[in-house]
Amino acid sequence: MSRLDYIHDLTEFTLLWKRAREGVRALVGVPRDELLYFDPIDISTQKFFELVQALLALQSSTEFVTLILNPDPFDYFHHHFGKYPGFIHRGENSDDEFFHFMMEDPGGSPADALGVNHRHYAILPVEGEWIAFGDRSWDVGVFYGPADIMECARHFYPFFLQPPERFRIEL
């Protein structure tokens, strides 16, 4: 059994959700050539998890947040499951726990597991200024952060892509 758990507290989730949405909105103003692009399915790969861990280590941190931004976390997910579609992965949690939790049934609906039912997601450090945003409708993810984080990401992760020609960040 995973030691990870959904966020149950409205205030905690709302603060993280607002921070993630502000981060995604800020991406809109970043020149396209300064962003790094990836396949949003990469969230379920070991190498992407290792990228997140490398970025956290660069910041001397161990905690990150995974949030589903769409479908609506309040009217849909909380309404149906009594919890919010996000969790904090701490230093004592393993990669296996992360992958297992992403596919965990939130309560009587395996099709609503976080790793399955999302249009938009965000991964961000508990403390820090980088963000990974996945948009399944465009089939593209976007990564951005401070210069040292971007440099580390470029060198660590060999699977960054070119974005679709007309890609635009939408929430």
Short mmCIF file of N, CA, C and O in Angstrom, two decimals, residues 73-146:
data_model
loop_
_atom_site.label_atom_id
_atom_site.label_comp_id
_atom_site.label_asym_id
_atom_site.label_seq_id
_atom_site.Cartn_x
_atom_site.Cartn_y
_atom_site.Cartn_z
N PRO A 73 -11.15 20.00 -10.65
CA PRO A 73 -10.90 19.29 -9.40
C PRO A 73 -11.96 19.50 -8.34
O PRO A 73 -12.11 18.68 -7.44
N PHE A 74 -12.70 20.58 -8.43
CA PHE A 74 -13.69 20.90 -7.40
C PHE A 74 -15.06 20.31 -7.75
O PHE A 74 -15.61 19.52 -7.00
N ASP A 75 -15.60 20.71 -8.88
CA ASP A 75 -16.94 20.26 -9.25
C ASP A 75 -16.98 18.80 -9.68
O ASP A 75 -17.99 18.13 -9.50
N TYR A 76 -15.90 18.31 -10.24
CA TYR A 76 -15.92 16.92 -10.70
C TYR A 76 -15.29 15.99 -9.66
O TYR A 76 -15.97 15.17 -9.05
N PHE A 77 -13.99 16.11 -9.47
CA PHE A 77 -13.28 15.12 -8.67
C PHE A 77 -13.72 15.14 -7.21
O PHE A 77 -14.07 14.11 -6.64
N HIS A 78 -13.72 16.31 -6.59
CA HIS A 78 -14.11 16.37 -5.18
C HIS A 78 -15.57 15.99 -5.00
O HIS A 78 -15.93 15.29 -4.06
N HIS A 79 -16.40 16.41 -5.91
CA HIS A 79 -17.83 16.09 -5.83
C HIS A 79 -18.05 14.57 -5.82
O HIS A 79 -18.86 14.06 -5.06
N HIS A 80 -17.31 13.87 -6.66
CA HIS A 80 -17.49 12.42 -6.78
C HIS A 80 -16.73 11.61 -5.72
O HIS A 80 -17.18 10.53 -5.34
N PHE A 81 -15.58 12.12 -5.28
CA PHE A 81 -14.70 11.28 -4.45
C PHE A 81 -14.41 11.86 -3.06
O PHE A 81 -13.77 11.19 -2.24
N GLY A 82 -14.81 13.08 -2.79
CA GLY A 82 -14.61 13.67 -1.47
C GLY A 82 -13.16 13.99 -1.14
O GLY A 82 -12.79 14.12 0.03
N LYS A 83 -12.34 14.11 -2.15
CA LYS A 83 -10.93 14.47 -2.00
C LYS A 83 -10.51 15.22 -3.26
O LYS A 83 -11.31 15.36 -4.19
N TYR A 84 -9.30 15.69 -3.27
CA TYR A 84 -8.84 16.51 -4.39
C TYR A 84 -7.79 15.76 -5.20
O TYR A 84 -6.99 15.01 -4.64
N PRO A 85 -7.74 15.99 -6.53
CA PRO A 85 -6.86 15.24 -7.41
C PRO A 85 -5.42 15.75 -7.40
O PRO A 85 -4.94 16.36 -8.35
N GLY A 86 -4.77 15.51 -6.30
CA GLY A 86 -3.38 15.90 -6.17
C GLY A 86 -2.77 15.25 -4.95
O GLY A 86 -3.48 14.76 -4.07
N PHE A 87 -1.44 15.22 -4.94
CA PHE A 87 -0.73 14.65 -3.80
C PHE A 87 0.67 15.23 -3.74
O PHE A 87 1.19 15.77 -4.72
N ILE A 88 1.24 15.13 -2.54
CA ILE A 88 2.61 15.58 -2.32
C ILE A 88 3.49 14.35 -2.19
O ILE A 88 3.23 13.47 -1.36
N HIS A 89 4.51 14.27 -3.03
CA HIS A 89 5.48 13.19 -2.99
C HIS A 89 6.66 13.69 -2.15
O HIS A 89 7.29 14.68 -2.49
N ARG A 90 6.91 13.02 -1.05
CA ARG A 90 7.95 13.44 -0.11
C ARG A 90 9.20 12.57 -0.29
O ARG A 90 9.17 11.55 -0.98
N GLY A 91 10.28 12.97 0.34
CA GLY A 91 11.55 12.27 0.22
C GLY A 91 11.48 10.79 0.58
O GLY A 91 12.18 9.97 0.01
N GLU A 92 10.62 10.43 1.52
CA GLU A 92 10.52 9.03 1.94
C GLU A 92 9.67 8.18 1.00
O GLU A 92 9.62 6.97 1.13
N ASN A 93 8.99 8.81 0.06
CA ASN A 93 8.18 8.07 -0.91
C ASN A 93 9.06 7.60 -2.07
O ASN A 93 9.97 8.31 -2.49
N SER A 94 8.75 6.45 -2.59
CA SER A 94 9.55 5.88 -3.68
C SER A 94 8.93 6.17 -5.05
O SER A 94 7.79 6.61 -5.15
N ASP A 95 9.70 5.87 -6.07
CA ASP A 95 9.19 5.98 -7.43
C ASP A 95 8.06 4.97 -7.66
O ASP A 95 7.07 5.29 -8.31
N ASP A 96 8.19 3.77 -7.11
CA ASP A 96 7.12 2.78 -7.24
C ASP A 96 5.82 3.29 -6.63
O ASP A 96 4.75 3.07 -7.20
N GLU A 97 5.92 3.97 -5.50
CA GLU A 97 4.71 4.54 -4.88
C GLU A 97 4.08 5.59 -5.79
O GLU A 97 2.86 5.65 -5.93
N PHE A 98 4.93 6.40 -6.41
CA PHE A 98 4.42 7.43 -7.33
C PHE A 98 3.63 6.79 -8.46
O PHE A 98 2.48 7.16 -8.72
N PHE A 99 4.23 5.82 -9.13
CA PHE A 99 3.57 5.19 -10.28
C PHE A 99 2.32 4.42 -9.85
O PHE A 99 1.30 4.46 -10.55
N HIS A 100 2.38 3.76 -8.73
CA HIS A 100 1.21 3.03 -8.23
C HIS A 100 0.09 4.01 -7.89
O HIS A 100 -1.07 3.78 -8.26
N PHE A 101 0.42 5.09 -7.22
CA PHE A 101 -0.61 6.04 -6.81
C PHE A 101 -1.27 6.72 -8.02
O PHE A 101 -2.47 6.98 -8.02
N MET A 102 -0.48 6.97 -9.06
CA MET A 102 -1.05 7.60 -10.26
C MET A 102 -2.12 6.71 -10.89
O MET A 102 -3.03 7.22 -11.55
N MET A 103 -2.04 5.40 -10.67
CA MET A 103 -3.02 4.48 -11.26
C MET A 103 -4.04 3.97 -10.25
O MET A 103 -4.87 3.13 -10.57
N GLU A 104 -4.00 4.51 -9.04
CA GLU A 104 -4.89 4.05 -7.98
C GLU A 104 -6.32 4.52 -8.20
O GLU A 104 -6.57 5.67 -8.55
N ASP A 105 -7.26 3.64 -7.96
CA ASP A 105 -8.68 3.94 -8.03
C ASP A 105 -9.01 4.95 -6.93
O ASP A 105 -8.77 4.68 -5.76
N PRO A 106 -9.58 6.11 -7.27
CA PRO A 106 -9.89 7.10 -6.24
C PRO A 106 -11.12 6.73 -5.40
O PRO A 106 -11.41 7.40 -4.41
N GLY A 107 -11.81 5.68 -5.80
CA GLY A 107 -12.98 5.25 -5.03
C GLY A 107 -14.11 4.80 -5.92
O GLY A 107 -14.99 5.59 -6.24
N GLY A 108 -14.08 3.56 -6.34
CA GLY A 108 -15.16 3.02 -7.14
C GLY A 108 -15.16 3.43 -8.60
O GLY A 108 -16.17 3.28 -9.29
N SER A 109 -14.04 3.95 -9.09
CA SER A 109 -13.98 4.38 -10.47
C SER A 109 -12.53 4.35 -10.98
O SER A 109 -11.88 5.38 -11.05
N PRO A 110 -12.01 3.17 -11.33
CA PRO A 110 -10.63 3.07 -11.79
C PRO A 110 -10.32 4.00 -12.97
O PRO A 110 -9.19 4.43 -13.14
N ALA A 111 -11.31 4.32 -13.78
CA ALA A 111 -11.10 5.20 -14.93
C ALA A 111 -10.81 6.63 -14.50
O ALA A 111 -10.41 7.45 -15.33
N ASP A 112 -10.99 6.96 -13.23
CA ASP A 112 -10.70 8.30 -12.73
C ASP A 112 -9.37 8.39 -12.01
O ASP A 112 -9.07 9.40 -11.37
N ALA A 113 -8.52 7.36 -12.12
CA ALA A 113 -7.18 7.43 -11.54
C ALA A 113 -6.46 8.64 -12.12
O ALA A 113 -6.67 9.02 -13.29
N LEU A 114 -5.61 9.27 -11.33
CA LEU A 114 -4.93 10.49 -11.77
C LEU A 114 -4.12 10.28 -13.04
O LEU A 114 -4.05 11.17 -13.88
N GLY A 115 -3.52 9.11 -13.19
CA GLY A 115 -2.71 8.84 -14.37
C GLY A 115 -3.51 8.58 -15.63
O GLY A 115 -2.97 8.52 -16.72
N VAL A 116 -4.83 8.45 -15.48
CA VAL A 116 -5.70 8.12 -16.60
C VAL A 116 -6.59 9.29 -16.98
O VAL A 116 -6.68 9.67 -18.14
N ASN A 117 -7.26 9.86 -16.00
CA ASN A 117 -8.27 10.88 -16.27
C ASN A 117 -7.74 12.28 -15.99
O ASN A 117 -7.97 12.84 -14.92
N HIS A 118 -7.03 12.79 -16.97
CA HIS A 118 -6.58 14.18 -16.88
C HIS A 118 -6.43 14.75 -18.29
O HIS A 118 -6.02 14.06 -19.21
N ARG A 119 -6.80 15.99 -18.39
CA ARG A 119 -6.55 16.74 -19.62
C ARG A 119 -5.34 17.63 -19.40
O ARG A 119 -4.49 17.76 -20.25
N HIS A 120 -5.29 18.26 -18.21
CA HIS A 120 -4.17 19.11 -17.83
C HIS A 120 -3.64 18.67 -16.47
O HIS A 120 -4.44 18.43 -15.56
N TYR A 121 -2.34 18.62 -16.34
CA TYR A 121 -1.73 18.36 -15.03
C TYR A 121 -0.54 19.28 -14.84
O TYR A 121 -0.02 19.86 -15.79
N ALA A 122 -0.13 19.41 -13.59
CA ALA A 122 1.06 20.18 -13.25
C ALA A 122 1.87 19.42 -12.22
O ALA A 122 1.32 18.78 -11.33
N ILE A 123 3.17 19.50 -12.38
CA ILE A 123 4.12 19.00 -11.38
C ILE A 123 5.00 20.19 -11.02
O ILE A 123 5.51 20.87 -11.92
N LEU A 124 5.13 20.43 -9.74
CA LEU A 124 5.96 21.53 -9.29
C LEU A 124 6.57 21.19 -7.94
O LEU A 124 6.02 20.38 -7.19
N PRO A 125 7.70 21.80 -7.62
CA PRO A 125 8.30 21.54 -6.32
C PRO A 125 7.46 22.19 -5.23
O PRO A 125 6.80 23.22 -5.47
N VAL A 126 7.49 21.61 -4.03
CA VAL A 126 6.80 22.25 -2.91
C VAL A 126 7.41 23.63 -2.69
O VAL A 126 6.70 24.61 -2.47
N GLU A 127 8.74 23.71 -2.77
CA GLU A 127 9.44 24.99 -2.71
C GLU A 127 10.31 25.11 -3.94
O GLU A 127 11.13 24.23 -4.21
N GLY A 128 10.12 26.13 -4.70
CA GLY A 128 10.89 26.32 -5.92
C GLY A 128 10.01 26.92 -7.00
O GLY A 128 8.81 27.05 -6.84
N GLU A 129 10.65 27.27 -8.11
CA GLU A 129 9.95 28.05 -9.13
C GLU A 129 9.83 27.37 -10.48
O GLU A 129 9.54 28.03 -11.46
N TRP A 130 10.06 26.09 -10.59
CA TRP A 130 9.88 25.44 -11.88
C TRP A 130 8.52 24.76 -11.96
O TRP A 130 7.87 24.55 -10.95
N ILE A 131 8.12 24.46 -13.20
CA ILE A 131 6.82 23.80 -13.41
C ILE A 131 6.87 22.93 -14.65
O ILE A 131 7.52 23.28 -15.65
N ALA A 132 6.21 21.79 -14.56
CA ALA A 132 5.96 20.93 -15.71
C ALA A 132 4.45 20.91 -15.88
O ALA A 132 3.71 20.63 -14.94
N PHE A 133 4.00 21.24 -17.08
CA PHE A 133 2.57 21.31 -17.38
C PHE A 133 2.29 20.37 -18.54
O PHE A 133 2.92 20.47 -19.60
N GLY A 134 1.37 19.44 -18.34
CA GLY A 134 0.99 18.52 -19.40
C GLY A 134 -0.39 18.83 -19.93
O GLY A 134 -1.32 19.07 -19.16
N ASP A 135 -0.51 18.86 -21.24
CA ASP A 135 -1.79 19.14 -21.90
C ASP A 135 -2.05 18.02 -22.90
O ASP A 135 -1.46 17.98 -23.98
N ARG A 136 -2.93 17.11 -22.50
CA ARG A 136 -3.21 15.96 -23.37
C ARG A 136 -3.99 16.35 -24.62
O ARG A 136 -3.92 15.67 -25.63
N SER A 137 -4.74 17.45 -24.58
CA SER A 137 -5.50 17.84 -25.78
C SER A 137 -4.55 18.25 -26.91
O SER A 137 -4.86 18.04 -28.08
N TRP A 138 -3.40 18.82 -26.59
CA TRP A 138 -2.38 19.16 -27.58
C TRP A 138 -1.35 18.05 -27.71
O TRP A 138 -0.47 18.10 -28.57
N ASP A 139 -1.38 17.09 -26.79
CA ASP A 139 -0.40 16.02 -26.73
C ASP A 139 1.01 16.58 -26.58
O ASP A 139 1.96 16.14 -27.24
N VAL A 140 1.12 17.56 -25.68
CA VAL A 140 2.42 18.19 -25.42
C VAL A 140 2.50 18.62 -23.96
O VAL A 140 1.49 18.96 -23.34
N GLY A 141 3.70 18.53 -23.43
CA GLY A 141 3.99 19.05 -22.10
C GLY A 141 5.00 20.17 -22.22
O GLY A 141 5.76 20.24 -23.19
N VAL A 142 4.99 21.06 -21.24
CA VAL A 142 5.88 22.22 -21.25
C VAL A 142 6.61 22.26 -19.91
O VAL A 142 5.99 22.09 -18.85
N PHE A 143 7.89 22.51 -19.98
CA PHE A 143 8.69 22.63 -18.77
C PHE A 143 9.38 23.99 -18.78
O PHE A 143 9.89 24.42 -19.81
N TYR A 144 9.42 24.63 -17.58
CA TYR A 144 10.10 25.92 -17.47
C TYR A 144 10.51 26.18 -16.04
O TYR A 144 9.83 25.76 -15.10
N GLY A 145 11.63 26.86 -15.88
CA GLY A 145 12.11 27.24 -14.56
C GLY A 145 13.29 28.19 -14.67
O GLY A 145 13.64 28.64 -15.77
N PRO A 146 13.91 28.50 -13.55
CA PRO A 146 15.09 29.37 -13.55
C PRO A 146 16.22 28.77 -14.40
O PRO A 146 16.22 27.57 -14.71
#
